[in-house]
Amino acid sequence: MDLRIWGGKVLSKYENQITIFADYLEEFPDTDELVWILGKQHLLKTEKSKLLSDISARLWFTYRRKFSPIGGTGPSSDAGWGCMLRCGQMMLAQALICRHLGRDWNWAKQKEQPKEYQRILQCFLDRKDCCYSIHQMAQMGVGEGKSIGEWFGPNTVAQVLKKLALFDEWNSLAVYVSMDNTVVIEDIKKMCHTLPLSAETAAESPPECLNDSTQSDELIFLDPHTTQTFVDTENGTVDDQTFHCLQPPQRMNILNLDPSVALGFFCKEEKDFDSWCSLVQKEILKENLRMFELVQKHPSHWPPFVPPAKPEVTTTGAGKLLFRSSLASRPMDSSCFMRQKQLWVMFSMEMKNCYSAALIKEWCFF
């Protein structure tokens, strides 16, 4: 099915298919297996309530309708085309939760939340003035060759989030997106010299928009293919219950994961990044069939690495923003840049076979 079509009939049929898929899922079985959720383990047989609480604490972004038209005259709903953008929002939101509140922070219904949580949520609301809103992502995607209302792939989402992060002074996050399935340690440390690891995945085709974890040969995921009404925040408060998945999460067999995926890792300190590199070298690079490469030095045949900086912005008479460039060529104080930023490593890849998919189960979700 072409996800870029967002007509009413197509959407209604598509959403019904998602509902049917969910109806066939069974409850979590009573087993002695461990379930890993973003680096944290739960014993399924005795900690099922804690497991479900941990999952419901993750910010859940889905299709929305009745928000202000994107660009003034564009779509007022992202149903049918915004699923990958919503997955990208979920990935980045989890990185921001780890950055400001820590991995062990939990959310509870009708409980007063810390101001950092409220501010993180504000970043993703469906308003044109919110840093990582569907409006900002769709419009930034134009620079990546995507029309507003066109479906994004994982790599496009990664590139868009990297650019938007440059305008986000509060979170001070350095987003690194790998090139050609290769993560370059030298380039990352140029971006950020102060680097608990959380892994997330966004996969290309429905319903495999993965965002959470593994149990045996299964993945637990938060599905964005639910259309909810835009949350109005004009009175200054946000009803956040629709931003958390309060029903049991969905599951899928890992072999059904689409081979086009983006993985994200948040590193708060340099020692965490070094630990991540050691783990990659130990568990991934020893295999003949690798998900990606990790190298120490910038490849000589690549263009020089330039740490991204905020694009220069000008306005036209109509009030529209024009971005002159996505990378700054002017000199910058790299040592200052390193001290201020924390890192979110993100890379997209094409997994060539089921063996690579199995590596996700064994490694990425710890």
CSV table of C-alpha atoms in Angstrom, one decimal:
chain,number,residue,atom,x,y,z
A,1,MET,CA,0.0,0.0,0.0
A,2,ASP,CA,1.2,3.5,-0.9
A,3,LEU,CA,1.5,5.3,2.4
A,4,ARG,CA,1.8,8.6,0.7
A,5,ILE,CA,-1.9,8.6,-0.2
A,6,TRP,CA,-3.9,10.2,2.5
A,7,GLY,CA,-7.4,10.2,1.1
A,8,GLY,CA,-10.2,9.3,3.5
A,9,LYS,CA,-11.2,6.0,2.0
A,10,VAL,CA,-7.7,4.7,1.8
A,11,LEU,CA,-7.0,5.8,5.4
A,12,SER,CA,-10.1,4.2,6.7
A,13,LYS,CA,-9.3,0.9,5.1
A,14,TYR,CA,-5.7,1.1,6.2
A,15,GLU,CA,-6.5,1.9,9.9
A,16,ASN,CA,-9.0,-1.0,9.9
A,17,GLN,CA,-6.2,-3.3,8.8
A,18,ILE,CA,-4.1,-2.1,11.8
A,19,THR,CA,-7.0,-2.8,14.2
A,20,ILE,CA,-7.4,-6.3,12.8
A,21,PHE,CA,-3.7,-6.9,13.3
A,22,ALA,CA,-3.9,-5.8,16.9
A,23,ASP,CA,-6.9,-8.0,17.6
A,24,TYR,CA,-5.0,-11.2,16.8
A,25,LEU,CA,-2.2,-10.5,19.3
A,26,GLU,CA,-2.1,-12.6,22.5
A,27,GLU,CA,-1.4,-11.4,26.0
A,28,PHE,CA,2.2,-11.8,27.2
A,29,PRO,CA,2.7,-15.4,28.1
A,30,ASP,CA,3.7,-16.5,31.6
A,31,THR,CA,7.3,-17.5,31.2
A,32,ASP,CA,10.6,-17.1,33.0
A,33,GLU,CA,12.1,-15.1,30.2
A,34,LEU,CA,13.6,-11.7,30.6
A,35,VAL,CA,12.2,-8.8,28.6
A,36,TRP,CA,14.5,-5.9,27.8
A,37,ILE,CA,12.9,-2.4,27.4
A,38,LEU,CA,15.5,0.2,26.3
A,39,GLY,CA,18.3,-1.3,28.3
A,40,LYS,CA,16.3,-2.2,31.4
A,41,GLN,CA,15.3,-5.8,32.1
A,42,HIS,CA,12.0,-7.2,33.5
A,43,LEU,CA,11.2,-10.8,34.5
A,44,LEU,CA,8.0,-11.4,32.6
A,45,LYS,CA,6.5,-13.9,35.0
A,46,THR,CA,6.8,-11.8,38.2
A,47,GLU,CA,7.2,-8.2,36.9
A,48,LYS,CA,4.5,-7.9,34.2
A,49,SER,CA,2.9,-4.8,35.8
A,50,LYS,CA,6.3,-3.1,36.0
A,51,LEU,CA,7.0,-4.0,32.4
A,52,LEU,CA,3.7,-2.5,31.3
A,53,SER,CA,4.3,0.6,33.4
A,54,ASP,CA,7.7,1.0,31.9
A,55,ILE,CA,6.3,0.9,28.4
A,56,SER,CA,3.4,3.2,29.1
A,57,ALA,CA,5.9,5.8,30.4
A,58,ARG,CA,7.4,6.2,27.0
A,59,LEU,CA,6.1,9.1,25.0
A,60,TRP,CA,3.8,7.8,22.2
A,61,PHE,CA,3.3,9.9,19.2
A,62,THR,CA,0.6,8.9,16.6
A,63,TYR,CA,-1.2,10.3,13.7
A,64,ARG,CA,-3.2,13.4,14.6
A,65,ARG,CA,-6.0,15.3,12.9
A,66,LYS,CA,-7.4,18.8,13.0
A,67,PHE,CA,-4.1,20.6,13.7
A,68,SER,CA,-3.3,23.9,11.9
A,69,PRO,CA,-2.5,23.3,8.2
A,70,ILE,CA,1.2,22.7,7.6
A,71,GLY,CA,2.7,25.7,5.8
A,72,GLY,CA,-0.6,27.5,6.0
A,73,THR,CA,-2.3,25.6,3.1
A,74,GLY,CA,-1.0,22.0,3.6
A,75,PRO,CA,-2.6,19.0,5.3
A,76,SER,CA,-4.2,19.3,8.7
A,77,SER,CA,-3.7,15.6,9.4
A,78,ASP,CA,-0.6,13.4,9.0
A,79,ALA,CA,-2.7,10.2,8.8
A,80,GLY,CA,-1.3,7.9,6.1
A,81,TRP,CA,2.0,9.6,5.6
A,82,GLY,CA,3.4,10.7,9.0
A,83,CYS,CA,4.1,7.4,10.6
A,84,MET,CA,7.9,7.5,10.2
A,85,LEU,CA,7.9,11.1,11.4
A,86,ARG,CA,6.1,10.0,14.5
A,87,CYS,CA,8.6,7.2,15.1
A,88,GLY,CA,11.4,9.7,14.8
A,89,GLN,CA,9.6,11.8,17.4
A,90,MET,CA,9.3,8.9,19.8
A,91,MET,CA,13.0,8.0,19.4
A,92,LEU,CA,14.2,11.6,20.0
A,93,ALA,CA,11.7,12.1,22.9
A,94,GLN,CA,13.2,9.0,24.7
A,95,ALA,CA,16.7,10.5,24.2
A,96,LEU,CA,15.5,13.8,25.8
A,97,ILE,CA,13.9,11.9,28.7
A,98,CYS,CA,17.2,10.1,29.4
A,99,ARG,CA,19.0,13.4,29.1
A,100,HIS,CA,16.8,15.4,31.5
A,101,LEU,CA,15.1,12.9,33.7
A,102,GLY,CA,17.1,9.7,33.5
A,103,ARG,CA,16.2,6.2,32.2
A,104,ASP,CA,14.6,5.2,35.6
A,105,TRP,CA,12.1,8.1,35.5
A,106,ASN,CA,8.5,6.8,35.2
A,107,TRP,CA,5.2,8.4,34.3
A,108,ALA,CA,1.9,7.8,36.1
A,109,LYS,CA,-1.6,8.7,35.0
A,110,GLN,CA,-3.0,11.9,36.6
A,111,LYS,CA,0.2,12.5,38.5
A,112,GLU,CA,2.0,15.8,38.6
A,113,GLN,CA,5.0,15.6,36.3
A,114,PRO,CA,8.3,17.5,36.6
A,115,LYS,CA,8.7,20.7,34.6
A,116,GLU,CA,11.4,19.0,32.4
A,117,TYR,CA,8.8,16.5,31.3
A,118,GLN,CA,6.3,19.2,30.4
A,119,ARG,CA,9.0,21.0,28.4
A,120,ILE,CA,10.0,17.9,26.5
A,121,LEU,CA,6.4,17.2,25.6
A,122,GLN,CA,6.0,20.8,24.4
A,123,CYS,CA,8.8,20.2,21.9
A,124,PHE,CA,6.7,17.7,20.0
A,125,LEU,CA,3.2,19.2,20.1
A,126,ASP,CA,1.5,19.7,16.7
A,127,ARG,CA,2.1,23.4,16.4
A,128,LYS,CA,4.3,25.2,14.0
A,129,ASP,CA,6.3,26.9,16.8
A,130,CYS,CA,7.3,23.7,18.5
A,131,CYS,CA,10.8,22.5,17.7
A,132,TYR,CA,10.1,18.9,16.7
A,133,SER,CA,6.5,19.2,15.6
A,134,ILE,CA,5.1,17.5,12.6
A,135,HIS,CA,5.0,21.0,11.0
A,136,GLN,CA,8.7,21.6,11.5
A,137,MET,CA,9.7,18.0,10.4
A,138,ALA,CA,7.5,18.1,7.3
A,139,GLN,CA,8.8,21.5,6.2
A,140,MET,CA,12.4,20.6,6.9
A,141,GLY,CA,11.9,17.5,4.8
A,142,VAL,CA,11.5,19.7,1.8
A,143,GLY,CA,15.2,20.3,1.9
A,144,GLU,CA,15.7,16.5,1.8
A,145,GLY,CA,13.6,16.2,-1.4
A,146,LYS,CA,10.3,15.4,0.3
A,147,SER,CA,7.1,17.3,-0.5
A,148,ILE,CA,4.8,18.2,2.5
A,149,GLY,CA,2.5,15.2,2.9
A,150,GLU,CA,4.9,12.7,1.4
A,151,TRP,CA,6.0,9.7,3.3
A,152,PHE,CA,9.5,9.7,4.8
A,153,GLY,CA,12.0,6.8,5.1
A,154,PRO,CA,14.2,6.3,8.2
A,155,ASN,CA,17.2,8.1,6.7
A,156,THR,CA,15.2,11.2,5.8
A,157,VAL,CA,13.8,11.3,9.4
A,158,ALA,CA,17.3,11.1,10.8
A,159,GLN,CA,18.6,13.9,8.6
A,160,VAL,CA,15.6,16.1,9.4
A,161,LEU,CA,16.0,15.6,13.2
A,162,LYS,CA,19.7,16.4,12.9
A,163,LYS,CA,18.9,19.7,11.3
A,164,LEU,CA,16.2,20.6,13.7
A,165,ALA,CA,18.4,19.9,16.7
A,166,LEU,CA,20.6,22.7,15.7
A,167,PHE,CA,17.8,25.2,16.6
A,168,ASP,CA,17.2,23.5,20.0
A,169,GLU,CA,19.3,25.4,22.5
A,170,TRP,CA,17.5,24.0,25.6
A,171,ASN,CA,18.4,20.4,25.0
A,172,SER,CA,21.9,21.1,23.6
A,173,LEU,CA,21.9,17.8,21.8
A,174,ALA,CA,24.5,16.8,19.1
A,175,VAL,CA,22.8,14.5,16.6
A,176,TYR,CA,25.2,12.3,14.6
A,177,VAL,CA,23.8,10.5,11.6
A,178,SER,CA,26.2,7.9,10.1
A,179,MET,CA,27.1,7.8,6.4
A,180,ASP,CA,27.2,4.5,4.4
A,181,ASN,CA,26.5,2.4,7.5
A,182,THR,CA,29.7,3.6,9.0
A,183,VAL,CA,30.1,5.2,12.4
A,184,VAL,CA,33.3,7.3,12.8
A,185,ILE,CA,34.5,7.7,16.3
A,186,GLU,CA,36.8,10.6,15.4
A,187,ASP,CA,33.9,12.6,13.9
A,188,ILE,CA,31.7,11.9,16.9
A,189,LYS,CA,34.2,13.2,19.4
A,190,LYS,CA,34.7,16.3,17.3
A,191,MET,CA,31.0,17.0,17.7
A,192,CYS,CA,30.8,16.2,21.4
A,193,HIS,CA,33.4,15.4,24.0
A,194,THR,CA,31.1,14.7,26.9
A,195,LEU,CA,29.3,11.6,25.8
A,196,PRO,CA,23.4,5.0,30.2
A,197,LEU,CA,22.7,3.8,26.7
A,198,SER,CA,19.2,3.4,25.3
A,199,ALA,CA,18.5,1.8,22.0
A,200,GLU,CA,15.6,2.4,19.8
A,201,THR,CA,14.6,1.5,16.3
A,202,ALA,CA,12.3,2.9,13.6
A,203,ALA,CA,11.5,0.5,10.8
A,204,GLU,CA,10.2,1.3,7.4
A,205,SER,CA,6.9,-0.4,6.8
A,206,PRO,CA,3.7,-0.9,8.9
A,207,PRO,CA,3.1,-2.2,11.4
A,208,GLU,CA,6.8,-2.5,12.1
A,209,CYS,CA,7.4,0.9,13.4
A,210,LEU,CA,9.4,-0.4,16.3
A,211,ASN,CA,10.2,1.7,19.4
A,212,ASP,CA,10.7,-0.6,22.3
A,213,SER,CA,12.2,-4.0,23.0
A,214,THR,CA,12.5,-7.8,22.7
A,215,GLN,CA,11.0,-10.9,24.3
A,216,SER,CA,12.4,-14.2,22.9
A,217,ASP,CA,12.2,-13.8,19.1
A,218,GLU,CA,9.6,-11.0,19.4
A,219,LEU,CA,9.8,-7.2,19.4
A,220,ILE,CA,7.6,-5.0,21.5
A,221,PHE,CA,6.6,-1.8,19.7
A,222,LEU,CA,4.6,1.4,20.0
A,223,ASP,CA,2.6,1.7,16.8
A,224,PRO,CA,1.9,5.3,15.4
A,225,HIS,CA,-0.9,4.1,13.2
A,226,THR,CA,-3.7,5.4,15.4
A,227,THR,CA,-5.4,8.7,14.5
A,228,GLN,CA,-6.1,10.9,17.5
A,229,THR,CA,-7.4,14.5,17.6
A,230,PHE,CA,-5.0,17.4,17.9
A,231,VAL,CA,-4.4,18.4,21.6
A,232,ASP,CA,-5.2,22.1,22.0
A,233,THR,CA,-2.7,23.8,24.4
A,234,GLU,CA,-4.0,27.4,24.1
A,235,ASN,CA,-4.9,27.5,27.8
A,236,GLY,CA,-1.3,26.7,28.7
A,237,THR,CA,-1.8,23.1,29.9
A,238,VAL,CA,-1.4,19.8,28.1
A,239,ASP,CA,-3.6,16.8,28.7
A,240,ASP,CA,-0.8,14.2,28.2
A,241,GLN,CA,-2.8,11.0,28.5
A,242,THR,CA,-3.1,10.6,24.8
A,243,PHE,CA,0.7,10.8,24.5
A,244,HIS,CA,1.1,7.5,26.4
A,245,CYS,CA,0.0,4.1,25.3
A,246,LEU,CA,-2.2,2.8,28.1
A,247,GLN,CA,-3.3,-0.4,26.4
A,248,PRO,CA,-1.0,-3.5,26.2
A,249,PRO,CA,1.7,-2.9,23.6
A,250,GLN,CA,1.8,-4.8,20.3
A,251,ARG,CA,4.4,-7.4,19.4
A,252,MET,CA,5.9,-8.9,16.2
A,253,ASN,CA,8.3,-11.6,15.2
A,254,ILE,CA,11.8,-10.1,14.7
A,255,LEU,CA,12.0,-11.8,11.3
A,256,ASN,CA,9.2,-9.6,10.1
A,257,LEU,CA,11.2,-6.4,10.8
A,258,ASP,CA,11.6,-4.3,7.7
A,259,PRO,CA,15.3,-4.3,6.6
A,260,SER,CA,15.4,-0.5,6.3
A,261,VAL,CA,15.8,0.8,9.8
A,262,ALA,CA,17.2,3.6,11.9
A,263,LEU,CA,18.8,2.9,15.3
A,264,GLY,CA,19.3,5.6,17.9
A,265,PHE,CA,21.6,5.6,21.0
A,266,PHE,CA,21.9,8.3,23.6
A,267,CYS,CA,25.3,8.8,25.3
A,268,LYS,CA,25.4,11.2,28.3
A,269,GLU,CA,29.1,11.0,29.0
A,270,GLU,CA,32.2,10.1,27.1
A,271,LYS,CA,32.7,6.9,29.1
A,272,ASP,CA,29.3,5.7,27.9
A,273,PHE,CA,30.2,6.3,24.3
A,274,ASP,CA,33.5,4.4,24.8
A,275,SER,CA,31.5,1.6,26.5
A,276,TRP,CA,29.2,1.5,23.5
A,277,CYS,CA,32.1,1.3,21.1
A,278,SER,CA,33.6,-1.5,23.1
A,279,LEU,CA,30.4,-3.4,23.0
A,280,VAL,CA,30.0,-2.9,19.3
A,281,GLN,CA,33.5,-4.2,18.7
A,282,LYS,CA,32.9,-7.2,20.9
A,283,GLU,CA,29.5,-8.3,19.8
A,284,ILE,CA,29.1,-6.9,16.2
A,285,LEU,CA,32.3,-6.4,14.4
A,286,LYS,CA,33.5,-9.9,15.2
A,287,GLU,CA,30.8,-11.3,12.9
A,288,ASN,CA,31.2,-11.7,9.1
A,289,LEU,CA,27.7,-10.3,8.5
A,290,ARG,CA,27.7,-6.9,10.2
A,291,MET,CA,24.8,-4.5,10.7
A,292,PHE,CA,27.2,-1.6,10.4
A,293,GLU,CA,30.9,-0.6,10.6
A,294,LEU,CA,32.7,1.2,13.4
A,295,VAL,CA,35.9,2.9,12.5
A,296,GLN,CA,38.4,5.1,14.5
A,297,LYS,CA,39.4,7.6,11.8
A,298,HIS,CA,37.5,9.5,9.2
A,299,PRO,CA,37.9,7.7,5.8
A,300,SER,CA,40.4,9.6,3.6
A,301,HIS,CA,38.2,9.2,0.5
A,302,TRP,CA,35.3,10.9,2.2
A,303,PRO,CA,34.7,14.7,2.2
A,304,PRO,CA,36.1,16.5,5.2
A,305,PHE,CA,33.9,16.2,8.3
A,306,VAL,CA,32.4,19.6,9.4
A,307,PRO,CA,30.4,19.6,12.7
A,308,PRO,CA,27.0,20.9,11.8
A,309,ALA,CA,26.0,24.3,13.0
A,310,LYS,CA,22.8,26.3,12.9
A,311,PRO,CA,21.9,27.3,9.3
A,312,GLU,CA,21.7,31.0,8.4
A,313,VAL,CA,18.0,32.0,8.2
A,314,THR,CA,16.5,34.8,6.2
A,315,THR,CA,12.9,35.8,5.7
A,316,THR,CA,11.1,36.7,2.5
A,317,GLY,CA,8.4,39.3,2.2
A,318,ALA,CA,5.8,36.6,2.7
A,319,GLY,CA,7.3,35.8,6.1
A,320,LYS,CA,8.6,32.4,5.0
A,321,LEU,CA,11.9,31.1,6.3
A,322,LEU,CA,14.8,30.3,3.9
A,323,PHE,CA,17.7,28.2,5.0
A,324,ARG,CA,20.9,29.1,3.2
A,325,SER,CA,22.8,25.9,4.1
A,326,SER,CA,22.5,22.9,6.4
A,327,LEU,CA,26.2,23.0,7.3
A,328,ALA,CA,28.2,26.0,8.4
A,329,SER,CA,31.5,26.7,6.7
A,330,ARG,CA,32.6,29.4,9.1
A,331,PRO,CA,35.2,28.6,11.8
A,332,MET,CA,33.9,27.5,15.1
A,333,ASP,CA,35.4,26.9,18.5
A,334,SER,CA,35.2,23.1,18.6
A,335,SER,CA,36.4,22.8,22.2
A,336,CYS,CA,33.5,24.9,23.3
A,337,PHE,CA,31.1,22.9,21.1
A,338,MET,CA,32.4,19.7,22.7
A,339,ARG,CA,31.9,20.8,26.2
A,340,GLN,CA,28.3,21.9,25.7
A,341,LYS,CA,26.8,19.1,23.8
A,342,GLN,CA,25.5,15.6,24.6
A,343,LEU,CA,25.3,13.0,21.9
A,344,TRP,CA,22.5,11.1,20.2
A,345,VAL,CA,24.0,8.7,17.7
A,346,MET,CA,21.6,7.7,14.9
A,347,PHE,CA,22.1,5.7,11.8
A,348,SER,CA,20.0,4.1,9.1
A,349,MET,CA,20.9,0.9,7.4
A,350,GLU,CA,19.7,-1.8,5.1
A,351,MET,CA,19.9,-5.2,6.8
A,352,LYS,CA,20.8,-7.8,4.1
A,353,ASN,CA,19.5,-10.9,5.8
A,354,CYS,CA,17.7,-12.4,8.7
A,355,TYR,CA,21.0,-13.0,10.5
A,356,SER,CA,21.4,-9.3,10.8
A,357,ALA,CA,17.9,-9.0,12.2
A,358,ALA,CA,18.8,-11.6,14.8
A,359,LEU,CA,21.7,-9.4,15.9
A,360,ILE,CA,19.2,-6.7,17.0
A,361,LYS,CA,17.7,-9.2,19.4
A,362,GLU,CA,21.0,-10.3,20.8
A,363,TRP,CA,22.6,-6.9,21.0
A,364,CYS,CA,20.8,-3.6,20.5
A,365,PHE,CA,18.3,-4.1,23.2
A,366,PHE,CA,20.8,-5.3,25.8
